[in-house]
Tab-separated table of C-alpha atoms and ligand atoms in Angstrom:
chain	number	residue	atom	x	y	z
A	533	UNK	CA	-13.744	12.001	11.670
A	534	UNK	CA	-10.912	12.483	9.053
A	535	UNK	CA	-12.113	14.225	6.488
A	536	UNK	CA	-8.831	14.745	5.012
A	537	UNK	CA	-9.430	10.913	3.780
A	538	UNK	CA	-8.934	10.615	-0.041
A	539	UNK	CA	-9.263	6.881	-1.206
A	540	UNK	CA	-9.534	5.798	-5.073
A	541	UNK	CA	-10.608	2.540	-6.981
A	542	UNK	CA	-8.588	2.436	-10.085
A	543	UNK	CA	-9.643	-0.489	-12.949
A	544	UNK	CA	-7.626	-1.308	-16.061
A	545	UNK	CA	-10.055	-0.851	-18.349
A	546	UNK	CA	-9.268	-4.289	-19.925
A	547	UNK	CA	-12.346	-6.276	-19.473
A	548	UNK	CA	-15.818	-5.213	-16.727
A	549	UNK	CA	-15.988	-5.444	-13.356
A	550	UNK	CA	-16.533	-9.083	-12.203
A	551	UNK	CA	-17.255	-10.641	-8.364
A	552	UNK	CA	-13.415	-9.823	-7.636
A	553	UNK	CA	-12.942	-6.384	-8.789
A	554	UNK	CA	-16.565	-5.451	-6.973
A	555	UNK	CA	-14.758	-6.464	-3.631
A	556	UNK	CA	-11.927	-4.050	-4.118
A	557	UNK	CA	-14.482	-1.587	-5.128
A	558	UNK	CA	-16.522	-2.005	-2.445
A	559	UNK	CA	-14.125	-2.005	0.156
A	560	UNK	CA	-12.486	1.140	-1.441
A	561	UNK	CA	-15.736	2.662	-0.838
A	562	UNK	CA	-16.265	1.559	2.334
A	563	UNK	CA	-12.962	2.810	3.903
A	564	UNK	CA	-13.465	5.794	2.151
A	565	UNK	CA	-17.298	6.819	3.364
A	566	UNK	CA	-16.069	5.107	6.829
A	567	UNK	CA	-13.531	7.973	7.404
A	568	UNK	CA	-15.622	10.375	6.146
A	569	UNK	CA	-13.225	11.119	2.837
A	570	UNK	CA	-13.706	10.958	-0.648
A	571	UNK	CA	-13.926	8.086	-2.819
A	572	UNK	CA	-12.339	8.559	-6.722
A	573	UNK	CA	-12.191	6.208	-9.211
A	574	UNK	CA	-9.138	6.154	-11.621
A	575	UNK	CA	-8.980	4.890	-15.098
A	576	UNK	CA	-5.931	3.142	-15.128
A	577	UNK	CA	-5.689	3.059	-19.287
A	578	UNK	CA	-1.815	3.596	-19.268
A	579	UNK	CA	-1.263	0.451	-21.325
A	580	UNK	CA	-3.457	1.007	-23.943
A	581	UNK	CA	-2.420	-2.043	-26.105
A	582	UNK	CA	-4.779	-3.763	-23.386
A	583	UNK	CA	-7.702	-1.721	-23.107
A	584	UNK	CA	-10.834	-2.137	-24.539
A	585	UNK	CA	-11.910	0.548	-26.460
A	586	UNK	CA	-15.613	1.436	-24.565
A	587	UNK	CA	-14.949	-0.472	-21.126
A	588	UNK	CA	-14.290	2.745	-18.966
A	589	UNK	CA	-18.157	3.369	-19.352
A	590	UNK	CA	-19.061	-0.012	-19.121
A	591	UNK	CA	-17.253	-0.364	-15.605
A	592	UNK	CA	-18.737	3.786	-15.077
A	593	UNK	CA	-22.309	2.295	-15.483
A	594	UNK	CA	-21.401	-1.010	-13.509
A	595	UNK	CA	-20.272	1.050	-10.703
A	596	UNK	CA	-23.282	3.513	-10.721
A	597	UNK	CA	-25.852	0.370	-10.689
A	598	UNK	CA	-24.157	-0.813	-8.074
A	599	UNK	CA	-24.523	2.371	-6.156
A	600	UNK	CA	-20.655	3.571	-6.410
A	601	UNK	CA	-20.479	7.121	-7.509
A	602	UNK	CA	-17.424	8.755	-7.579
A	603	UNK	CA	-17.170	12.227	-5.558
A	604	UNK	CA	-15.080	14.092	-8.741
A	605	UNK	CA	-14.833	12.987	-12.257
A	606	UNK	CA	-13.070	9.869	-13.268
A	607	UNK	CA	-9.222	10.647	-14.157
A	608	UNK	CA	-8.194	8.755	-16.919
A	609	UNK	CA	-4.207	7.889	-17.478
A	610	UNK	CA	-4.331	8.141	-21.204
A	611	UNK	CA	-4.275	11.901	-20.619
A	612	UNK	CA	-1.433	11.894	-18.044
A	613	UNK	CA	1.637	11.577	-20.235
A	614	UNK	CA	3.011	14.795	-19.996
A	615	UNK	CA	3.168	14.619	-16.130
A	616	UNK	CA	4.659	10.901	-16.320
A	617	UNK	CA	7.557	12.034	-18.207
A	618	UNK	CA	8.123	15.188	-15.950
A	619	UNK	CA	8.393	12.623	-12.745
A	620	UNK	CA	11.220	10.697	-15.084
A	621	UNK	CA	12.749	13.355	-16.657
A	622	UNK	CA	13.447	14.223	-12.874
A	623	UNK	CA	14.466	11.022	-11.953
A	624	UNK	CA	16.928	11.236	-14.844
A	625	UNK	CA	17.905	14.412	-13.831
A	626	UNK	CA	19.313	13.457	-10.422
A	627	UNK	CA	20.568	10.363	-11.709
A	628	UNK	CA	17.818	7.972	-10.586
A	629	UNK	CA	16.850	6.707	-13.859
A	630	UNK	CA	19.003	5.431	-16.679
A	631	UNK	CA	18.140	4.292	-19.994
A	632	UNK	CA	18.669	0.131	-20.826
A	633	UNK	CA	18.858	-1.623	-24.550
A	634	UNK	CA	18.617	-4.816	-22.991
A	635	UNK	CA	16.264	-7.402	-24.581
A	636	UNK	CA	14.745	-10.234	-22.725
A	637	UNK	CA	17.532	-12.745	-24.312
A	638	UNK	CA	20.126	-10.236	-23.077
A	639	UNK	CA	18.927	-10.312	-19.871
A	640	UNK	CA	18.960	-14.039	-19.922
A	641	UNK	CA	22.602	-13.928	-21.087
A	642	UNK	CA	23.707	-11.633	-18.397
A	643	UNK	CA	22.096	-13.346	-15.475
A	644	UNK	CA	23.750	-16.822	-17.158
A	645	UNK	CA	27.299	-14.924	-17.313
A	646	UNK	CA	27.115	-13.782	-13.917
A	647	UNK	CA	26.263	-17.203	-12.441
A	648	UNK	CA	23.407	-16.008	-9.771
A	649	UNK	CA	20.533	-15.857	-12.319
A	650	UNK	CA	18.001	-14.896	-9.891
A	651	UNK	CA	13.777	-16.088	-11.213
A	652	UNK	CA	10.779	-14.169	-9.161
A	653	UNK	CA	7.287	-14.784	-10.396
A	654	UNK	CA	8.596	-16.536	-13.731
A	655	UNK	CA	10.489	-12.914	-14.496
A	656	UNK	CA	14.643	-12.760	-13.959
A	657	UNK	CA	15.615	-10.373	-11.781
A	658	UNK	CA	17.538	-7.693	-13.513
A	659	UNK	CA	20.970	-7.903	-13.282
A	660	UNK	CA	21.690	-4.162	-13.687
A	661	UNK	CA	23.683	-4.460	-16.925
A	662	UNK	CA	23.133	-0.747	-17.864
A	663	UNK	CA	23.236	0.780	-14.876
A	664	UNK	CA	27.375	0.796	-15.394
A	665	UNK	CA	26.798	2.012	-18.996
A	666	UNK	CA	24.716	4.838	-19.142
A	667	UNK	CA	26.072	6.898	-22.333
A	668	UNK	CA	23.768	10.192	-22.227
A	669	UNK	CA	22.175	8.659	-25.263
A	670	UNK	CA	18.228	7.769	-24.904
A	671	UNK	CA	17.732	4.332	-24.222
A	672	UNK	CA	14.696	2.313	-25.457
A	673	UNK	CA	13.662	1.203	-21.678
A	674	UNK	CA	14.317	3.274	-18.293
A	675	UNK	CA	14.797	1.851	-15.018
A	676	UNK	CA	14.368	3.513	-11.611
A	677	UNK	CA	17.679	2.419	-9.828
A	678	UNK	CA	16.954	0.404	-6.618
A	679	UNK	CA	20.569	0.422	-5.085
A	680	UNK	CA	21.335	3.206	-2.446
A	681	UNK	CA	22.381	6.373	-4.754
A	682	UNK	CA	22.498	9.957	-3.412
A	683	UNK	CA	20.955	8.843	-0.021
A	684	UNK	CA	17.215	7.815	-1.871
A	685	UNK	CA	15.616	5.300	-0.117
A	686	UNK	CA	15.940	2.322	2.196
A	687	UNK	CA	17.584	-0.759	1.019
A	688	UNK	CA	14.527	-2.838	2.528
A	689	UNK	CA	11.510	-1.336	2.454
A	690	UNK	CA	8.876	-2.054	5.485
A	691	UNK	CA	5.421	-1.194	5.524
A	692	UNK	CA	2.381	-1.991	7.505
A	693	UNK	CA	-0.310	-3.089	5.834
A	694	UNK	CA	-3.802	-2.577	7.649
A	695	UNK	CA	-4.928	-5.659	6.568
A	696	UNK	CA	-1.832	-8.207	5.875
A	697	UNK	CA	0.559	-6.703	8.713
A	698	UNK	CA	4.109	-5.741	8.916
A	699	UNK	CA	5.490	-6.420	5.216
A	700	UNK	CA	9.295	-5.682	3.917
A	701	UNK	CA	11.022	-6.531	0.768
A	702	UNK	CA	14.636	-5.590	-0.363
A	703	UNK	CA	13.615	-4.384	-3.654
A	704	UNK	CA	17.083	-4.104	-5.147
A	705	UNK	CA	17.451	-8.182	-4.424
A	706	UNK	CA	13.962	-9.250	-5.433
A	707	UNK	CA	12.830	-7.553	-8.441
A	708	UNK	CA	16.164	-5.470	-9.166
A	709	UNK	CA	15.989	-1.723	-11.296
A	710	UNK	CA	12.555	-2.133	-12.592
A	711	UNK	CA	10.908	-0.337	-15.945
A	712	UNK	CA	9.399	3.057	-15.639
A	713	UNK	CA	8.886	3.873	-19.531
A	714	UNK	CA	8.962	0.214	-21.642
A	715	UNK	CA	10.603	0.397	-25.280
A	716	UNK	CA	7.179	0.467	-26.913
A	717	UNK	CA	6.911	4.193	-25.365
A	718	UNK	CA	4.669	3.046	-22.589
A	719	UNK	CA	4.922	4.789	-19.270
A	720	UNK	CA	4.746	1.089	-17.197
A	721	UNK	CA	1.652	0.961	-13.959
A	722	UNK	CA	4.530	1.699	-11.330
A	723	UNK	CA	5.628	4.717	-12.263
A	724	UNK	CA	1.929	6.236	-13.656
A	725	UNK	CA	-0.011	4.749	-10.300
A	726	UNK	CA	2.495	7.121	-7.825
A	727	UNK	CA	2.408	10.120	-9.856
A	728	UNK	CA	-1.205	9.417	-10.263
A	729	UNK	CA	-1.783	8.864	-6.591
A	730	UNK	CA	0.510	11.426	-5.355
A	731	UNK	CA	-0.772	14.021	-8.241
A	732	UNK	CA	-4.666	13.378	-6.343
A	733	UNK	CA	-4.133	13.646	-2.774
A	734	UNK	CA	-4.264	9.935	-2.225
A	735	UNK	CA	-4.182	9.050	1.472
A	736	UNK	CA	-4.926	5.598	1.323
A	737	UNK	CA	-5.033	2.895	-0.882
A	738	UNK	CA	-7.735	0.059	-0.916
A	739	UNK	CA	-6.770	-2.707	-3.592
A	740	UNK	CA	-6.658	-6.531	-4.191
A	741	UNK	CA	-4.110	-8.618	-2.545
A	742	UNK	CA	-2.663	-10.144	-5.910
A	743	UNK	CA	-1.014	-5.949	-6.180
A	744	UNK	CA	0.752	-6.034	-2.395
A	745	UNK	CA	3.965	-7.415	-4.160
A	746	UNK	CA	4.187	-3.985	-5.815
A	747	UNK	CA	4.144	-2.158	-3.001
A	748	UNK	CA	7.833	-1.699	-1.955
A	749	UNK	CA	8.395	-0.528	-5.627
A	750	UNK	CA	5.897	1.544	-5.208
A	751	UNK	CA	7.417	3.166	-2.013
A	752	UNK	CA	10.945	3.341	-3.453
A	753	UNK	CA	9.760	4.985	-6.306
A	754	UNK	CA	7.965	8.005	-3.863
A	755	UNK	CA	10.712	7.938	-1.838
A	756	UNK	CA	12.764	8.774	-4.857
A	757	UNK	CA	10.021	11.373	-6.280
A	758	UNK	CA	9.713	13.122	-2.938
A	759	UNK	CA	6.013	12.116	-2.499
A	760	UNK	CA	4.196	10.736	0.631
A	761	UNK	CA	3.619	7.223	1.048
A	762	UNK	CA	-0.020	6.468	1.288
A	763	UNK	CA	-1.380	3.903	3.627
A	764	UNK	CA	-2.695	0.622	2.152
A	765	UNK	CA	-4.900	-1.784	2.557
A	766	UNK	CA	-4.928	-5.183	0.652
A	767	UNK	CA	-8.303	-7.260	0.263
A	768	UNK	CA	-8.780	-10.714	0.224
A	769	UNK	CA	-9.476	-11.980	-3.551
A	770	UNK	CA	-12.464	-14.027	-5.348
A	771	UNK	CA	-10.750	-17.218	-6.082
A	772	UNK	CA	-12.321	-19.385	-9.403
A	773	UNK	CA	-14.090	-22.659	-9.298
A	774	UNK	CA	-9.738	-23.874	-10.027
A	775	UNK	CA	-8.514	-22.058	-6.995
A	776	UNK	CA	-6.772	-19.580	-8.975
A	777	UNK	CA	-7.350	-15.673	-8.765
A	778	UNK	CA	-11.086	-14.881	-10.361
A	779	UNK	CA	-9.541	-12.497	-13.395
A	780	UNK	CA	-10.451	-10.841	-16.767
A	781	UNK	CA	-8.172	-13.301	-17.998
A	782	UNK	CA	-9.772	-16.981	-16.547
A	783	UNK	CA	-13.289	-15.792	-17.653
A	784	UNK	CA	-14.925	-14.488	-14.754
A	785	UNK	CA	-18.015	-13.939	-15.155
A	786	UNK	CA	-19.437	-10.252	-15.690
A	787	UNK	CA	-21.562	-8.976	-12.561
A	788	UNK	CA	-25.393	-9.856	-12.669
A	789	UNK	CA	-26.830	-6.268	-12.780
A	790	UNK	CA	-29.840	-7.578	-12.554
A	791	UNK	CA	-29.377	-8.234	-8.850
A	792	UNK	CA	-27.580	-5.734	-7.755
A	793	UNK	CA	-27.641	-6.526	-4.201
A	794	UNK	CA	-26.844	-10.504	-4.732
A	795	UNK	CA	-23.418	-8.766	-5.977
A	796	UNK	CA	-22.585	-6.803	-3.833
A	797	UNK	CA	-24.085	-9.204	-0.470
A	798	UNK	CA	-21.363	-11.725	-2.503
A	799	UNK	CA	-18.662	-8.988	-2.035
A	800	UNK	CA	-19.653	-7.998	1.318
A	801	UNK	CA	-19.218	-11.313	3.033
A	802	UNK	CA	-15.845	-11.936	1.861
A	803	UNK	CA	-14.746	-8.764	3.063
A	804	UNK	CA	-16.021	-10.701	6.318
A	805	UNK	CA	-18.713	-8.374	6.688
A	806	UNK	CA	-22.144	-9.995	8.583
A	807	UNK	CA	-24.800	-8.423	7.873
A	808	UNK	CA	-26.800	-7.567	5.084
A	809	UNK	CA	-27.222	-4.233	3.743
A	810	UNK	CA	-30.858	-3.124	4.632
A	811	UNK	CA	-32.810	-1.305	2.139
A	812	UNK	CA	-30.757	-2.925	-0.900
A	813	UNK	CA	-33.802	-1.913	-3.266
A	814	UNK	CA	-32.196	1.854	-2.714
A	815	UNK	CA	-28.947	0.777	-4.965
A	816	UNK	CA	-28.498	2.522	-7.741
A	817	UNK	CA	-30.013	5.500	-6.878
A	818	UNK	CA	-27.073	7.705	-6.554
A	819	UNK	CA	-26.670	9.179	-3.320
A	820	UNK	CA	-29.392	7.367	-1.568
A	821	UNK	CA	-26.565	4.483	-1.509
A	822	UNK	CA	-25.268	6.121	1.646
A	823	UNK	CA	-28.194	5.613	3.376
A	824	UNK	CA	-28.613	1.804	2.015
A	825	UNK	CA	-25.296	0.764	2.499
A	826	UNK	CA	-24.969	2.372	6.170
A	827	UNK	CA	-25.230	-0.661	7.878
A	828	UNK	CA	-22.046	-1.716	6.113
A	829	UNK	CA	-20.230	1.371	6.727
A	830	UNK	CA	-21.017	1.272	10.608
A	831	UNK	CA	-19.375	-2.986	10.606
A	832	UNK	CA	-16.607	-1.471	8.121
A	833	UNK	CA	-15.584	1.114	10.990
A	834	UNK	CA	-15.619	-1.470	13.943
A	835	UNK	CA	-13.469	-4.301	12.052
A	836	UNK	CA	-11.205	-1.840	10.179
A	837	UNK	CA	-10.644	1.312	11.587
A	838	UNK	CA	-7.008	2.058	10.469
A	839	UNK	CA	-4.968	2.634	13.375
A	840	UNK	CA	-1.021	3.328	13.119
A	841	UNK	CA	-2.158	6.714	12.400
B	2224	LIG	N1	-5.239	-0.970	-12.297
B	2224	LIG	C1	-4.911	-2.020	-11.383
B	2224	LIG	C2	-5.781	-3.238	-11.640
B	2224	LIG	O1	-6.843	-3.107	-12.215
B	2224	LIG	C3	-5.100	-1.588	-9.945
B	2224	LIG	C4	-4.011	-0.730	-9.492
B	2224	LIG	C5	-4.072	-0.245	-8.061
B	2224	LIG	O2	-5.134	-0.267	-7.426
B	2224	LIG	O3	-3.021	0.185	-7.589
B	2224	LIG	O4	-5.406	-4.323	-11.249
């Protein structure tokens, strides 16, 4: 058994848990007691224009009805700002980041000048306009350079996903120099979740598949930090009664607490797990979850035990 194992779930604290976070919850937890490692959870509050004040306990006492107790206290990212600008001012340092004044409309302009205005997920690709310009001067936005500088990183990053397979992406061509600190003074999710997973001993990552697109960023950006890559795991989401991803945003419901085991039975089954956890009356009662939820944990280890190791 690995107890070296050190997994986290980490919700935005923008809304409470609903039938699609539980499954990346659950199978966070899973993996986690499955290997014999710790389970965190991290409040990921980093862009706190979004958060609702008073949802990191609502999600705390969600999780602890359901029987998911975190093994050390919650870290919350509205405290980490210090360590988020150390990581950049580093990156600055060896010339990694650089500072950029571009709005969206310049952005526009310069992908129109250039004639290869590249689109991914609705969003241009940035063009790089002030990587060429960088003046000393502190910009409004920085941006982690993605081409090949002082030997960093891969141009394509590969990674094997336990769940999804072998995955690459050239991050330079598909999302280009991407925002680490936005103009509002915002660190941005990609640059808090490696420091933040890095900074706790992370060893593997258990999240929804709607985040695997931001893994290769994710890499490049340890690569460039000088951090271990974690392995990671992708779940299958909760899709709406329209087919689209169940979200915060398209009104998923909020979890029945009432029933805690109808829940989490839901989120077991599309993790394509059989059986039912025995002894569900036991939820909720801290510890005793182990015991209730062993069934689960025994099926977890047979379909999933990570190999690649
Ligand atoms: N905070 C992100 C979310 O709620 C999850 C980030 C992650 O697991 O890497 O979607």
């Amino acid at each position: 058994m690995n107890s070296g194992y050190r997994g986290r779930f980490a919700p935005s604290p923008t809304g409470p848990l609903h039938a699609g976070s539980l499954v990346a919850a659950l199978a966070s937890w899973l993996d986690a007691r499955a290997h014999g490692g710790q389970w965190l959870v991290r409040m990921e509050d980093v862009d706190a224009p979004r958060c609702i004040d008073g949802m990191d306990a609502v999600i705390l006492v969600q999780l602890a009805a359901l029987g998911l107790v975190p093994d050390e206290a919650p870290v919350y990212q509205s405290t980490r700002a210090p360590h988020y600008q150390r990581a950049l001012d580093d990156l600055i340092q060896r010339g990694l980041a650089y500072p950029c004044r571009c709005s969206r409309k310049d952005i526009e302009a310069a992908s129109a000048a250039d004639g290869r205005a590249r689109v991914r997920g609705g969003e241009l690709v940035y063009p790089g306009t002030c990587r060429k310009s960088i003046h000393g001067k502190a910009g409004e936005a920085w941006r982690l350079r993605t081409d090949p500088v002082n030997d960093h990183g891969a141009p394509t990053i590969r990674w094997q996903d336990r769940r999804l397979g072998l995955q690459s992406q050239n991050v330079e061509q598909s999302v280009g120099d991407f925002p680490l600190k936005r103009a509002d003074g915002f660190f941005t999710y990609q640059l808090a979740v490696v420091v933040d997973d890095a900074a706790q001993g992370i060893t593997d990552v258990v999240r929804g598949e709607d985040l695997a697109d931001n893994t290769a960023r994710q890499i490049r950006l340890q690569q460039a930090l000088n951090v271990p890559t974690p392995r990671y795991f992708h779940v299958p989401l909760v899709l709406g009664e329209n087919g689209e991803k169940l979200s915060k945003q398209n009104g998923a419901a909020t979890l029945d607490l009432g029933s805690p085991a109808v829940a989490l039975n839901a989120a077991a089954s599309r993790l394509g797990l059989r059986c039912v956890a025995p002894g569900t009356a036991e939820i909720g009662k801290g510890d005793r979850a182990a015991d209730a939820f062993g069934a689960w944990v025994e099926e977890w280890r047979h379909l999933y035990n990570r190999t690649g190791d």
